[in-house]
Amino acid sequence: MNRVWRTWSVLVLFALGTSLITPLIPLYQDRLGFSDTVVTLFLGCYVAALVPSMLTLGQVSDRIGRKAVLLGALGTLAVAQVLLITEPDLTGLLVARAIQGLATGAFFGTCTAFLVDASPPGRTPFVAVLGSVSVRLGLGFGPGIGGLIAQYSDTPLRLPFELHLVAIAIAAAVVLTLPETVRVRSRRPLTLRLEVPPAERAVFWRVLVPSGALFSLFDGVALSLIPVFLVRTLDVDNYALVGAAGFLVLVSGAVSQLIFPRLPPDRAIGWGLAVAAAASVGVVLSSPTGSAALALCSVAVTGAAAGLVFKGGIDLCTQIAPVQDRGKLLSSYYVACYLGGFSVPLLVVGVLSDLIGLTTALACLSALAAAGGAWTWTVGLRSLHGLRPSDPGAGPLTLPTAE
């Protein structure tokens, strides 16, 4: 397990650097004067580079090994952080976010597969939970640290990224000490499509895609528009609190997975979507009440529920895929999450914010989440009936008959 924990630390150190920018968005908006639609482009540009990277480089790690891809991703992320240190204009900011997306696309699916590959016999379910916890924990630390620096540093737009360069160097050193886990190299040609084992495609499209899109849309809003909502609508002027929104939505999602490590995938996804949709209403109600506390508490509950949805998705992926396809399937799941939550739907929320106001746009999001969650629960989860896991020790996939 020592190897697992070292890999876990690499995943956390990388992840926090991609979300450091979250509490800084209101500062950039005030300085450069862009709209809420442009705010969503901070994630849109990130995803535009992330998706092709994830689809191709998740497969490359099955061919050349995990370590080479991870080290390349760490180096690419370092380039983006150096660009942000220069305090660029809007174009430079969006280019930096695209470079971060390129690095993330290569990294997350590969490192999660690397983590699961290293699991001792019989510990795959635990390590799968650890992988999903690592992503949300690391991403959550980014806004928390960035918000503290923004509030108390004289150089809030440079220092977060300077410190993360040190973290990248530490992560690279750890990767160099780890043994390669891919011993049988895949020889299939590279493709630019979501590739899922045929017998499990119904689960992927009916469960993993809609649930991943919904939970990541909550994350996307919390990491882009909620900081603006706190500053502009609720008059919050403490950037440590602004960073708390991103911290809470992601870290609470990691904690919920630790509290419910054995929750079956169907229940994690179904109940997670229901609770997230209900809790998101609290953010909307914080506007007429003027309560930042209500907004942050609602964000935390939404994040905890979204974390369970993510846990359910990771569990399904690791149970469906044999080891030689694991990197590809996990990468495909991440792509589904990012495309569904961080691309067109998030942009639509940003456009609605400019047209009808941010509070009303968030109310529309809550209604959409309720409808999508209901469909996944009543239609999508039925595709789990009778599905057999590829790893006999991975745990049940089938819905309980009482449900």
PDB file of C-alpha atoms in Angstrom, residues 166-294:
ATOM      1  CA  VAL A 166       7.363  23.592  -6.201  1.00  0.00           C
ATOM      2  CA  ALA A 167       4.524  21.072  -5.778  1.00  0.00           C
ATOM      3  CA  ILE A 168       4.950  19.964  -9.406  1.00  0.00           C
ATOM      4  CA  ALA A 169       8.651  19.315  -8.838  1.00  0.00           C
ATOM      5  CA  ILE A 170       7.855  17.184  -5.775  1.00  0.00           C
ATOM      6  CA  ALA A 171       5.216  15.203  -7.700  1.00  0.00           C
ATOM      7  CA  ALA A 172       7.639  14.522 -10.572  1.00  0.00           C
ATOM      8  CA  ALA A 173      10.267  13.272  -8.124  1.00  0.00           C
ATOM      9  CA  VAL A 174       7.735  10.863  -6.601  1.00  0.00           C
ATOM     10  CA  VAL A 175       6.679   9.519 -10.025  1.00  0.00           C
ATOM     11  CA  LEU A 176      10.321   8.761 -10.843  1.00  0.00           C
ATOM     12  CA  THR A 177      10.549   6.519  -7.766  1.00  0.00           C
ATOM     13  CA  LEU A 178       7.460   4.430  -8.678  1.00  0.00           C
ATOM     14  CA  PRO A 179       7.601   1.205 -10.739  1.00  0.00           C
ATOM     15  CA  GLU A 180       5.801   1.011 -14.062  1.00  0.00           C
ATOM     16  CA  THR A 181       2.550  -1.002 -13.899  1.00  0.00           C
ATOM     17  CA  VAL A 182       1.828  -1.574 -17.604  1.00  0.00           C
ATOM     18  CA  ARG A 183       3.740  -4.733 -18.535  1.00  0.00           C
ATOM     19  CA  VAL A 184       1.539  -5.972 -21.393  1.00  0.00           C
ATOM     20  CA  ARG A 185       1.410  -3.120 -23.902  1.00  0.00           C
ATOM     21  CA  SER A 186      -1.678  -2.643 -26.058  1.00  0.00           C
ATOM     22  CA  ARG A 187      -1.032  -2.707 -29.817  1.00  0.00           C
ATOM     23  CA  ARG A 188      -4.422  -1.505 -31.023  1.00  0.00           C
ATOM     24  CA  PRO A 189      -4.438   1.669 -33.162  1.00  0.00           C
ATOM     25  CA  LEU A 190      -5.170   4.983 -31.468  1.00  0.00           C
ATOM     26  CA  THR A 191      -8.722   6.274 -31.846  1.00  0.00           C
ATOM     27  CA  LEU A 192     -10.455   9.551 -31.065  1.00  0.00           C
ATOM     28  CA  ARG A 193     -13.705   8.142 -29.769  1.00  0.00           C
ATOM     29  CA  LEU A 194     -15.223   7.004 -26.511  1.00  0.00           C
ATOM     30  CA  GLU A 195     -14.501   3.289 -26.411  1.00  0.00           C
ATOM     31  CA  VAL A 196     -16.394   1.090 -23.976  1.00  0.00           C
ATOM     32  CA  PRO A 197     -16.582  -2.715 -23.821  1.00  0.00           C
ATOM     33  CA  PRO A 198     -19.661  -3.646 -25.926  1.00  0.00           C
ATOM     34  CA  ALA A 199     -21.534  -5.487 -23.171  1.00  0.00           C
ATOM     35  CA  GLU A 200     -21.405  -2.434 -20.893  1.00  0.00           C
ATOM     36  CA  ARG A 201     -22.222   0.354 -23.342  1.00  0.00           C
ATOM     37  CA  ALA A 202     -25.795   0.669 -22.089  1.00  0.00           C
ATOM     38  CA  VAL A 203     -24.474   1.400 -18.589  1.00  0.00           C
ATOM     39  CA  PHE A 204     -22.009   3.938 -19.917  1.00  0.00           C
ATOM     40  CA  TRP A 205     -24.516   5.936 -21.959  1.00  0.00           C
ATOM     41  CA  ARG A 206     -27.526   5.615 -19.669  1.00  0.00           C
ATOM     42  CA  VAL A 207     -25.810   5.962 -16.289  1.00  0.00           C
ATOM     43  CA  LEU A 208     -22.226   7.202 -16.446  1.00  0.00           C
ATOM     44  CA  VAL A 209     -22.750   9.920 -19.055  1.00  0.00           C
ATOM     45  CA  PRO A 210     -25.866  11.663 -17.636  1.00  0.00           C
ATOM     46  CA  SER A 211     -24.844  11.344 -13.982  1.00  0.00           C
ATOM     47  CA  GLY A 212     -21.290  12.486 -14.732  1.00  0.00           C
ATOM     48  CA  ALA A 213     -22.566  15.460 -16.723  1.00  0.00           C
ATOM     49  CA  LEU A 214     -24.912  16.576 -13.939  1.00  0.00           C
ATOM     50  CA  PHE A 215     -22.479  16.345 -11.054  1.00  0.00           C
ATOM     51  CA  SER A 216     -19.732  18.071 -13.029  1.00  0.00           C
ATOM     52  CA  LEU A 217     -22.126  20.867 -14.000  1.00  0.00           C
ATOM     53  CA  PHE A 218     -22.603  21.548 -10.277  1.00  0.00           C
ATOM     54  CA  ASP A 219     -18.827  21.567  -9.897  1.00  0.00           C
ATOM     55  CA  GLY A 220     -18.395  23.825 -12.914  1.00  0.00           C
ATOM     56  CA  VAL A 221     -20.837  26.415 -11.613  1.00  0.00           C
ATOM     57  CA  ALA A 222     -19.215  26.341  -8.148  1.00  0.00           C
ATOM     58  CA  LEU A 223     -15.771  26.820  -9.693  1.00  0.00           C
ATOM     59  CA  SER A 224     -16.727  29.678 -12.018  1.00  0.00           C
ATOM     60  CA  LEU A 225     -19.995  31.519 -11.345  1.00  0.00           C
ATOM     61  CA  ILE A 226     -20.471  30.984  -7.598  1.00  0.00           C
ATOM     62  CA  PRO A 227     -17.365  33.077  -6.737  1.00  0.00           C
ATOM     63  CA  VAL A 228     -18.836  35.872  -8.872  1.00  0.00           C
ATOM     64  CA  PHE A 229     -22.242  35.348  -7.199  1.00  0.00           C
ATOM     65  CA  LEU A 230     -20.682  35.709  -3.735  1.00  0.00           C
ATOM     66  CA  VAL A 231     -18.835  38.907  -4.612  1.00  0.00           C
ATOM     67  CA  ARG A 232     -21.438  40.633  -6.767  1.00  0.00           C
ATOM     68  CA  THR A 233     -24.795  39.418  -5.414  1.00  0.00           C
ATOM     69  CA  LEU A 234     -23.979  38.783  -1.736  1.00  0.00           C
ATOM     70  CA  ASP A 235     -21.304  41.534  -1.410  1.00  0.00           C
ATOM     71  CA  VAL A 236     -18.654  39.201   0.018  1.00  0.00           C
ATOM     72  CA  ASP A 237     -15.317  41.023   0.053  1.00  0.00           C
ATOM     73  CA  ASN A 238     -13.206  38.385   1.827  1.00  0.00           C
ATOM     74  CA  TYR A 239     -11.529  36.284  -0.854  1.00  0.00           C
ATOM     75  CA  ALA A 240     -10.814  33.490   1.596  1.00  0.00           C
ATOM     76  CA  LEU A 241     -14.615  33.025   1.734  1.00  0.00           C
ATOM     77  CA  VAL A 242     -14.813  33.266  -2.041  1.00  0.00           C
ATOM     78  CA  GLY A 243     -12.270  30.449  -2.279  1.00  0.00           C
ATOM     79  CA  ALA A 244     -14.308  28.501   0.267  1.00  0.00           C
ATOM     80  CA  ALA A 245     -17.005  27.880  -2.347  1.00  0.00           C
ATOM     81  CA  GLY A 246     -14.694  25.831  -4.546  1.00  0.00           C
ATOM     82  CA  PHE A 247     -13.044  24.263  -1.509  1.00  0.00           C
ATOM     83  CA  LEU A 248     -16.340  23.163   0.028  1.00  0.00           C
ATOM     84  CA  VAL A 249     -17.968  21.781  -3.112  1.00  0.00           C
ATOM     85  CA  LEU A 250     -14.957  19.594  -3.856  1.00  0.00           C
ATOM     86  CA  VAL A 251     -13.586  18.649  -0.436  1.00  0.00           C
ATOM     87  CA  SER A 252     -17.035  17.802   0.915  1.00  0.00           C
ATOM     88  CA  GLY A 253     -17.337  15.487  -2.075  1.00  0.00           C
ATOM     89  CA  ALA A 254     -14.133  13.761  -1.026  1.00  0.00           C
ATOM     90  CA  VAL A 255     -15.269  13.473   2.593  1.00  0.00           C
ATOM     91  CA  SER A 256     -18.635  11.974   1.661  1.00  0.00           C
ATOM     92  CA  GLN A 257     -16.853   9.208  -0.222  1.00  0.00           C
ATOM     93  CA  LEU A 258     -14.784   8.416   2.858  1.00  0.00           C
ATOM     94  CA  ILE A 259     -17.907   8.326   5.042  1.00  0.00           C
ATOM     95  CA  PHE A 260     -19.716   5.968   2.642  1.00  0.00           C
ATOM     96  CA  PRO A 261     -16.900   3.863   1.127  1.00  0.00           C
ATOM     97  CA  ARG A 262     -19.067   0.766   0.624  1.00  0.00           C
ATOM     98  CA  LEU A 263     -22.120   2.472  -0.832  1.00  0.00           C
ATOM     99  CA  PRO A 264     -23.090   0.503  -3.967  1.00  0.00           C
ATOM    100  CA  PRO A 265     -22.725   2.386  -7.275  1.00  0.00           C
ATOM    101  CA  ASP A 266     -26.465   2.546  -8.013  1.00  0.00           C
ATOM    102  CA  ARG A 267     -27.293   4.095  -4.644  1.00  0.00           C
ATOM    103  CA  ALA A 268     -24.327   6.477  -4.737  1.00  0.00           C
ATOM    104  CA  ILE A 269     -25.440   7.794  -8.126  1.00  0.00           C
ATOM    105  CA  GLY A 270     -29.214   7.837  -7.503  1.00  0.00           C
ATOM    106  CA  TRP A 271     -29.236   9.379  -4.043  1.00  0.00           C
ATOM    107  CA  GLY A 272     -26.323  11.668  -4.871  1.00  0.00           C
ATOM    108  CA  LEU A 273     -28.174  13.270  -7.780  1.00  0.00           C
ATOM    109  CA  ALA A 274     -31.356  13.704  -5.728  1.00  0.00           C
ATOM    110  CA  VAL A 275     -29.605  15.396  -2.800  1.00  0.00           C
ATOM    111  CA  ALA A 276     -27.474  17.618  -5.060  1.00  0.00           C
ATOM    112  CA  ALA A 277     -30.536  18.919  -6.922  1.00  0.00           C
ATOM    113  CA  ALA A 278     -32.351  19.687  -3.665  1.00  0.00           C
ATOM    114  CA  ALA A 279     -29.360  21.376  -2.041  1.00  0.00           C
ATOM    115  CA  SER A 280     -28.708  23.608  -5.051  1.00  0.00           C
ATOM    116  CA  VAL A 281     -31.990  25.393  -4.282  1.00  0.00           C
ATOM    117  CA  GLY A 282     -30.340  26.760  -1.136  1.00  0.00           C
ATOM    118  CA  VAL A 283     -27.891  28.762  -3.252  1.00  0.00           C
ATOM    119  CA  VAL A 284     -30.810  30.397  -5.063  1.00  0.00           C
ATOM    120  CA  LEU A 285     -32.544  31.218  -1.758  1.00  0.00           C
ATOM    121  CA  SER A 286     -29.389  32.862  -0.406  1.00  0.00           C
ATOM    122  CA  SER A 287     -29.928  35.770  -2.812  1.00  0.00           C
ATOM    123  CA  PRO A 288     -33.189  37.166  -1.370  1.00  0.00           C
ATOM    124  CA  THR A 289     -32.016  36.387   2.175  1.00  0.00           C
ATOM    125  CA  GLY A 290     -28.576  37.898   1.593  1.00  0.00           C
ATOM    126  CA  SER A 291     -26.993  34.971   3.429  1.00  0.00           C
ATOM    127  CA  ALA A 292     -23.499  33.954   2.373  1.00  0.00           C
ATOM    128  CA  ALA A 293     -23.614  31.257   5.059  1.00  0.00           C
ATOM    129  CA  LEU A 294     -26.664  29.652   3.414  1.00  0.00           C
TER     130      LEU A 294
END
